[in-house]
């Protein structure tokens, strides 16, 4: 067992003045027991905690660090911008440059508005969809998490699922009523709902590859059904690509599956690890946002220069297709090795993976939706998580999150991880 006493002390101190000692609930380790690690520093594929323990990191700040921690190009861009100013609250050239890069990588985003987080991006896209269609109802899928805006905290994934909070108090019942939920991957139920309520639905929002109930892949034809049904009913299709955008491909999941949504939301990844989000899509829709149109959305720190230059530096590196091939190869090796261990040990297991994002489930069920995800053995996960951590491998402290391979992971890192994971699974069986 590693000595984590300094982290433990800091957690006690943090709880004095920060609710639960954390600034985002899933970090609190509730789903895995013990206390969170307090991080001292991170570089490449490794994080170091305040006790000096070093871990191979597959959390990557929950996805955005596709180039690993403190990538030299991003660090250089941020330092050089900081010397010129950290916030202007006024237009500047880096905003245009990042917007050009995002819209060229994701052509369905004809124009894009920068905000500060994925939550803000989604919240604004929903308001826009309601404003443009003049309708109130929205549709989401069980286990998909789209940030913590009121309308979206209904049957959500991520921390909401980890903590077992089905629907958050504080969300007015009248508002929650406007959010209709369906099981992920159930095309038939989507058609049935739209047949009944289609003319009142402003938009349908989906993670085209779910990443907040763990990774769940869309079944063949599912995204196409969503595209057709929304179009037939005059509702907007919103892809929440906060996790998948620039992660599974430069053009996100929509590039892989060949579906063009009306609006797309992006998050943390386009800031290279700095706080940022964005939403964009068809110009005729986006033109309804203030100052062009009446749908209001604003933010002093939106388009923040530090986040913009970090995002530009990151996209420049990602523009080489070899980056994605390499990520895919390493993630494939890792996942095949993990499944191999499970098979050898007779542990029922499934892995869902697209490129460098993946989740492992300890179940014999096919993973297609939130119900099947919940058949994964949460107690086994807890023991496995802690056994990994004890040997210096960090994965997300919840069975409802994704793991990420980043460009900084070397082949040796993958092999060491596999050795540790084999031992961790054996330990978790005991
Ligand atoms: N929604 C994030 C993971 N999918 C949580 C991030 C955090 O708690 O820091």
Short mmCIF file of C-alpha atoms in Angstrom, two decimals, residues 88-366:
data_model
loop_
_atom_site.label_atom_id
_atom_site.label_comp_id
_atom_site.label_asym_id
_atom_site.label_seq_id
_atom_site.Cartn_x
_atom_site.Cartn_y
_atom_site.Cartn_z
CA UNK A 88 -9.01 41.00 -22.49
CA UNK A 89 -12.79 40.76 -22.45
CA UNK A 90 -12.44 41.98 -26.03
CA UNK A 91 -11.88 40.37 -29.43
CA UNK A 92 -8.41 39.15 -30.35
CA UNK A 93 -6.82 37.19 -33.19
CA UNK A 94 -6.41 33.84 -31.39
CA UNK A 95 -10.22 33.53 -31.17
CA UNK A 96 -10.46 33.75 -34.94
CA UNK A 97 -7.61 31.32 -35.45
CA UNK A 98 -9.13 28.69 -33.14
CA UNK A 99 -12.58 29.18 -34.70
CA UNK A 100 -11.03 28.63 -38.15
CA UNK A 101 -9.32 25.43 -37.00
CA UNK A 102 -12.44 24.06 -35.29
CA UNK A 103 -14.76 24.78 -38.22
CA UNK A 104 -12.31 23.29 -40.70
CA UNK A 105 -11.89 20.10 -38.62
CA UNK A 106 -15.66 19.78 -38.03
CA UNK A 107 -17.40 21.13 -41.16
CA UNK A 108 -20.94 20.86 -39.69
CA UNK A 109 -19.85 23.69 -37.38
CA UNK A 110 -20.14 26.50 -39.90
CA UNK A 111 -19.72 29.06 -37.14
CA UNK A 112 -18.69 28.57 -33.54
CA UNK A 113 -19.12 30.47 -30.27
CA UNK A 114 -16.47 29.94 -27.57
CA UNK A 115 -17.55 29.56 -23.94
CA UNK A 116 -15.82 28.32 -20.77
CA UNK A 117 -16.96 24.73 -20.26
CA UNK A 118 -18.91 21.88 -21.79
CA UNK A 119 -21.81 22.63 -19.44
CA UNK A 120 -21.99 26.18 -20.74
CA UNK A 121 -21.76 25.02 -24.35
CA UNK A 122 -24.63 22.57 -23.97
CA UNK A 123 -26.79 24.93 -21.93
CA UNK A 124 -26.39 27.59 -24.63
CA UNK A 125 -27.06 25.16 -27.49
CA UNK A 126 -30.29 24.03 -25.82
CA UNK A 127 -31.42 27.63 -25.34
CA UNK A 128 -30.64 28.29 -28.98
CA UNK A 129 -32.59 25.22 -30.11
CA UNK A 130 -35.59 26.28 -28.02
CA UNK A 131 -35.30 29.87 -29.24
CA UNK A 132 -35.11 28.92 -32.90
CA UNK A 133 -37.86 26.27 -32.91
CA UNK A 134 -40.17 28.03 -30.45
CA UNK A 135 -40.63 24.65 -28.70
CA UNK A 136 -39.79 23.64 -25.12
CA UNK A 137 -39.30 19.87 -25.02
CA UNK A 138 -35.86 18.34 -25.26
CA UNK A 139 -34.90 14.67 -25.56
CA UNK A 140 -31.83 13.06 -23.99
CA UNK A 141 -30.70 9.51 -23.32
CA UNK A 142 -30.40 7.73 -19.96
CA UNK A 143 -26.80 7.65 -18.77
CA UNK A 144 -25.67 10.43 -21.11
CA UNK A 145 -24.26 13.38 -19.23
CA UNK A 146 -24.34 16.83 -20.76
CA UNK A 147 -23.07 18.95 -17.89
CA UNK A 148 -25.01 20.22 -14.93
CA UNK A 149 -27.45 22.72 -16.45
CA UNK A 150 -30.96 22.32 -14.96
CA UNK A 151 -32.61 20.85 -18.05
CA UNK A 152 -29.98 18.14 -18.36
CA UNK A 153 -29.72 16.74 -14.85
CA UNK A 154 -32.34 14.14 -15.56
CA UNK A 155 -31.24 10.48 -15.57
CA UNK A 156 -27.68 11.67 -16.15
CA UNK A 157 -24.37 9.81 -16.17
CA UNK A 158 -20.90 10.76 -14.86
CA UNK A 159 -20.81 11.94 -11.23
CA UNK A 160 -24.61 11.87 -11.04
CA UNK A 161 -24.53 8.14 -11.81
CA UNK A 162 -21.52 7.51 -9.55
CA UNK A 163 -23.29 9.08 -6.60
CA UNK A 164 -26.59 7.40 -7.43
CA UNK A 165 -28.53 10.68 -7.66
CA UNK A 166 -31.27 9.98 -10.21
CA UNK A 167 -32.54 13.54 -10.57
CA UNK A 168 -31.03 16.49 -8.71
CA UNK A 169 -33.08 18.44 -6.15
CA UNK A 170 -33.06 22.11 -7.10
CA UNK A 171 -34.18 21.46 -10.65
CA UNK A 172 -37.73 22.88 -10.86
CA UNK A 173 -40.22 20.10 -11.58
CA UNK A 174 -41.73 22.22 -14.34
CA UNK A 175 -38.36 22.35 -16.06
CA UNK A 176 -37.54 18.66 -15.55
CA UNK A 177 -40.89 17.88 -17.20
CA UNK A 178 -39.56 19.43 -20.39
CA UNK A 179 -36.76 16.85 -20.59
CA UNK A 180 -37.82 13.50 -22.03
CA UNK A 181 -35.46 10.56 -21.64
CA UNK A 182 -35.04 7.37 -23.62
CA UNK A 183 -32.72 4.36 -23.43
CA UNK A 184 -29.51 4.83 -25.45
CA UNK A 185 -29.39 2.89 -28.71
CA UNK A 186 -33.14 2.25 -28.83
CA UNK A 187 -34.14 3.54 -32.28
CA UNK A 188 -37.64 2.16 -31.99
CA UNK A 189 -38.38 4.13 -28.81
CA UNK A 190 -37.04 7.27 -30.49
CA UNK A 191 -39.46 6.80 -33.39
CA UNK A 192 -42.35 6.12 -31.03
CA UNK A 193 -41.67 9.24 -28.96
CA UNK A 194 -41.39 11.48 -32.00
CA UNK A 195 -44.59 10.01 -33.44
CA UNK A 196 -46.36 11.17 -30.27
CA UNK A 197 -44.63 14.45 -29.38
CA UNK A 198 -42.47 15.29 -32.41
CA UNK A 199 -44.05 18.67 -33.12
CA UNK A 200 -43.32 19.89 -29.57
CA UNK A 201 -39.67 18.78 -29.46
CA UNK A 202 -37.03 21.50 -29.85
CA UNK A 203 -34.03 19.20 -29.99
CA UNK A 204 -32.58 15.82 -29.30
CA UNK A 205 -29.16 15.81 -27.67
CA UNK A 206 -26.87 12.79 -27.69
CA UNK A 207 -23.29 11.80 -27.00
CA UNK A 208 -22.68 10.12 -30.40
CA UNK A 209 -20.33 7.78 -28.56
CA UNK A 210 -21.43 7.79 -24.94
CA UNK A 211 -18.55 8.54 -22.58
CA UNK A 212 -20.19 9.45 -19.29
CA UNK A 213 -21.74 6.10 -18.34
CA UNK A 214 -18.47 4.57 -19.38
CA UNK A 215 -17.95 4.23 -23.12
CA UNK A 216 -20.95 2.87 -25.04
CA UNK A 217 -20.85 2.66 -28.82
CA UNK A 218 -23.84 3.62 -30.96
CA UNK A 219 -25.42 0.60 -32.67
CA UNK A 220 -25.33 0.57 -36.43
CA UNK A 221 -28.06 2.87 -37.74
CA UNK A 222 -28.84 4.51 -34.37
CA UNK A 223 -27.30 7.90 -35.15
CA UNK A 224 -28.80 7.79 -38.65
CA UNK A 225 -32.24 7.25 -37.10
CA UNK A 226 -31.72 10.26 -34.85
CA UNK A 227 -30.77 12.35 -37.87
CA UNK A 228 -33.81 11.27 -39.87
CA UNK A 229 -36.37 11.53 -37.08
CA UNK A 230 -35.28 15.01 -35.96
CA UNK A 231 -35.26 16.25 -39.54
CA UNK A 232 -38.72 14.82 -40.24
CA UNK A 233 -40.11 16.60 -37.16
CA UNK A 234 -38.39 19.99 -37.47
CA UNK A 235 -36.35 19.36 -34.30
CA UNK A 236 -32.62 20.02 -34.06
CA UNK A 237 -30.05 17.27 -33.60
CA UNK A 238 -27.33 18.25 -31.14
CA UNK A 239 -24.17 16.17 -30.83
CA UNK A 240 -22.45 16.54 -27.49
CA UNK A 241 -18.86 15.91 -28.52
CA UNK A 242 -17.33 17.31 -25.34
CA UNK A 243 -15.46 14.03 -24.91
CA UNK A 244 -15.32 12.70 -28.47
CA UNK A 245 -14.49 15.92 -30.37
CA UNK A 246 -10.81 15.85 -31.44
CA UNK A 247 -10.46 12.67 -29.30
CA UNK A 248 -11.73 9.85 -31.54
CA UNK A 249 -10.78 11.73 -34.74
CA UNK A 250 -9.95 15.32 -35.61
CA UNK A 251 -13.55 15.67 -36.82
CA UNK A 252 -14.99 13.85 -33.79
CA UNK A 253 -17.56 11.04 -33.79
CA UNK A 254 -19.52 12.74 -36.58
CA UNK A 255 -16.55 12.20 -38.88
CA UNK A 256 -16.34 8.51 -37.98
CA UNK A 257 -20.07 7.80 -38.38
CA UNK A 258 -20.70 10.24 -41.25
CA UNK A 259 -23.63 12.05 -39.60
CA UNK A 260 -24.09 15.81 -39.77
CA UNK A 261 -25.79 17.25 -36.67
CA UNK A 262 -27.37 20.71 -36.65
CA UNK A 263 -25.36 21.80 -33.62
CA UNK A 264 -22.26 20.41 -31.92
CA UNK A 265 -20.97 21.06 -28.42
CA UNK A 266 -17.30 20.82 -27.61
CA UNK A 267 -15.53 21.06 -24.27
CA UNK A 268 -12.29 20.92 -22.44
CA UNK A 269 -10.30 19.20 -25.20
CA UNK A 270 -10.27 22.26 -27.47
CA UNK A 271 -8.51 24.25 -24.77
CA UNK A 272 -5.63 21.79 -24.53
CA UNK A 273 -6.45 21.39 -20.83
CA UNK A 274 -7.48 24.97 -20.08
CA UNK A 275 -11.10 25.80 -19.22
CA UNK A 276 -12.98 26.14 -22.49
CA UNK A 277 -16.05 24.97 -24.35
CA UNK A 278 -17.71 25.81 -27.64
CA UNK A 279 -20.92 25.31 -29.54
CA UNK A 280 -21.53 25.74 -33.21
CA UNK A 281 -23.34 24.45 -36.24
CA UNK A 282 -25.48 25.59 -39.13
CA UNK A 283 -25.01 29.28 -39.81
CA UNK A 284 -28.73 29.93 -40.21
CA UNK A 285 -29.24 28.61 -36.68
CA UNK A 286 -26.16 30.21 -35.12
CA UNK A 287 -27.20 33.59 -36.58
CA UNK A 288 -29.96 33.69 -33.98
CA UNK A 289 -27.46 34.28 -31.18
CA UNK A 290 -26.90 37.79 -29.87
CA UNK A 291 -25.67 40.18 -31.21
CA UNK A 292 -26.94 38.87 -34.58
CA UNK A 293 -30.20 37.55 -33.18
CA UNK A 294 -32.35 37.60 -30.05
CA UNK A 295 -31.10 34.44 -28.25
CA UNK A 296 -28.87 35.79 -25.51
CA UNK A 297 -25.61 34.21 -24.37
CA UNK A 298 -22.47 35.96 -23.13
CA UNK A 299 -19.33 35.63 -20.99
CA UNK A 300 -16.42 37.83 -19.93
CA UNK A 301 -13.95 34.96 -20.09
CA UNK A 302 -15.36 33.46 -23.30
CA UNK A 303 -12.62 33.20 -25.92
CA UNK A 304 -10.05 33.67 -23.18
CA UNK A 305 -6.64 34.18 -24.83
CA UNK A 306 -4.79 31.58 -22.73
CA UNK A 307 -7.35 28.89 -23.60
CA UNK A 308 -7.41 29.92 -27.27
CA UNK A 309 -3.64 29.69 -27.78
CA UNK A 310 -3.51 26.35 -25.92
CA UNK A 311 -6.25 24.98 -28.18
CA UNK A 312 -4.48 26.21 -31.32
CA UNK A 313 -1.21 24.57 -30.25
CA UNK A 314 -2.99 21.31 -29.52
CA UNK A 315 -4.93 21.17 -32.79
CA UNK A 316 -1.72 21.88 -34.71
CA UNK A 317 -0.15 18.73 -33.26
CA UNK A 318 -3.32 16.69 -33.82
CA UNK A 319 -3.51 17.70 -37.48
CA UNK A 320 -1.08 14.90 -38.36
CA UNK A 321 -3.25 11.77 -39.00
CA UNK A 322 -0.38 9.57 -37.75
CA UNK A 323 -1.20 10.80 -34.23
CA UNK A 324 -4.60 9.09 -34.29
CA UNK A 325 -3.21 5.89 -35.85
CA UNK A 326 -0.63 5.65 -33.09
CA UNK A 327 -3.21 6.30 -30.36
CA UNK A 328 -5.49 3.65 -31.81
CA UNK A 329 -2.69 1.08 -31.97
CA UNK A 330 -1.65 1.63 -28.36
CA UNK A 331 -5.21 1.61 -27.06
CA UNK A 332 -5.91 -1.59 -29.00
CA UNK A 333 -2.87 -3.29 -27.43
CA UNK A 334 -3.92 -2.15 -23.99
CA UNK A 335 -7.53 -3.28 -24.34
CA UNK A 336 -6.64 -6.63 -25.92
CA UNK A 337 -4.23 -7.27 -23.04
CA UNK A 338 -6.83 -6.34 -20.42
CA UNK A 339 -9.40 -8.67 -21.97
CA UNK A 340 -6.74 -11.38 -22.18
CA UNK A 341 -6.12 -11.14 -18.42
CA UNK A 342 -9.84 -11.29 -17.68
CA UNK A 343 -10.25 -14.35 -19.90
CA UNK A 344 -7.26 -16.14 -18.34
CA UNK A 345 -8.67 -15.49 -14.88
CA UNK A 346 -12.25 -16.36 -15.79
CA UNK A 347 -13.55 -12.87 -14.99
CA UNK A 348 -16.58 -11.87 -17.09
CA UNK A 349 -15.53 -8.69 -18.88
CA UNK A 350 -16.34 -6.44 -21.82
CA UNK A 351 -14.44 -3.53 -23.28
CA UNK A 352 -16.01 -0.77 -25.38
CA UNK A 353 -13.47 1.30 -27.26
CA UNK A 354 -13.30 3.84 -30.04
CA UNK A 355 -9.76 4.96 -30.82
CA UNK A 356 -8.10 6.07 -27.60
CA UNK A 357 -11.19 6.14 -25.36
CA UNK A 358 -12.36 2.96 -23.68
CA UNK A 359 -14.13 1.44 -20.69
CA UNK A 360 -13.89 -2.00 -19.15
CA UNK A 361 -17.02 -3.58 -17.65
CA UNK A 362 -17.02 -6.60 -15.37
CA UNK A 363 -20.11 -8.34 -16.73
CA UNK A 364 -21.05 -10.97 -19.30
CA UNK A 365 -23.76 -8.69 -20.74
CA UNK A 366 -23.42 -6.95 -24.06
#
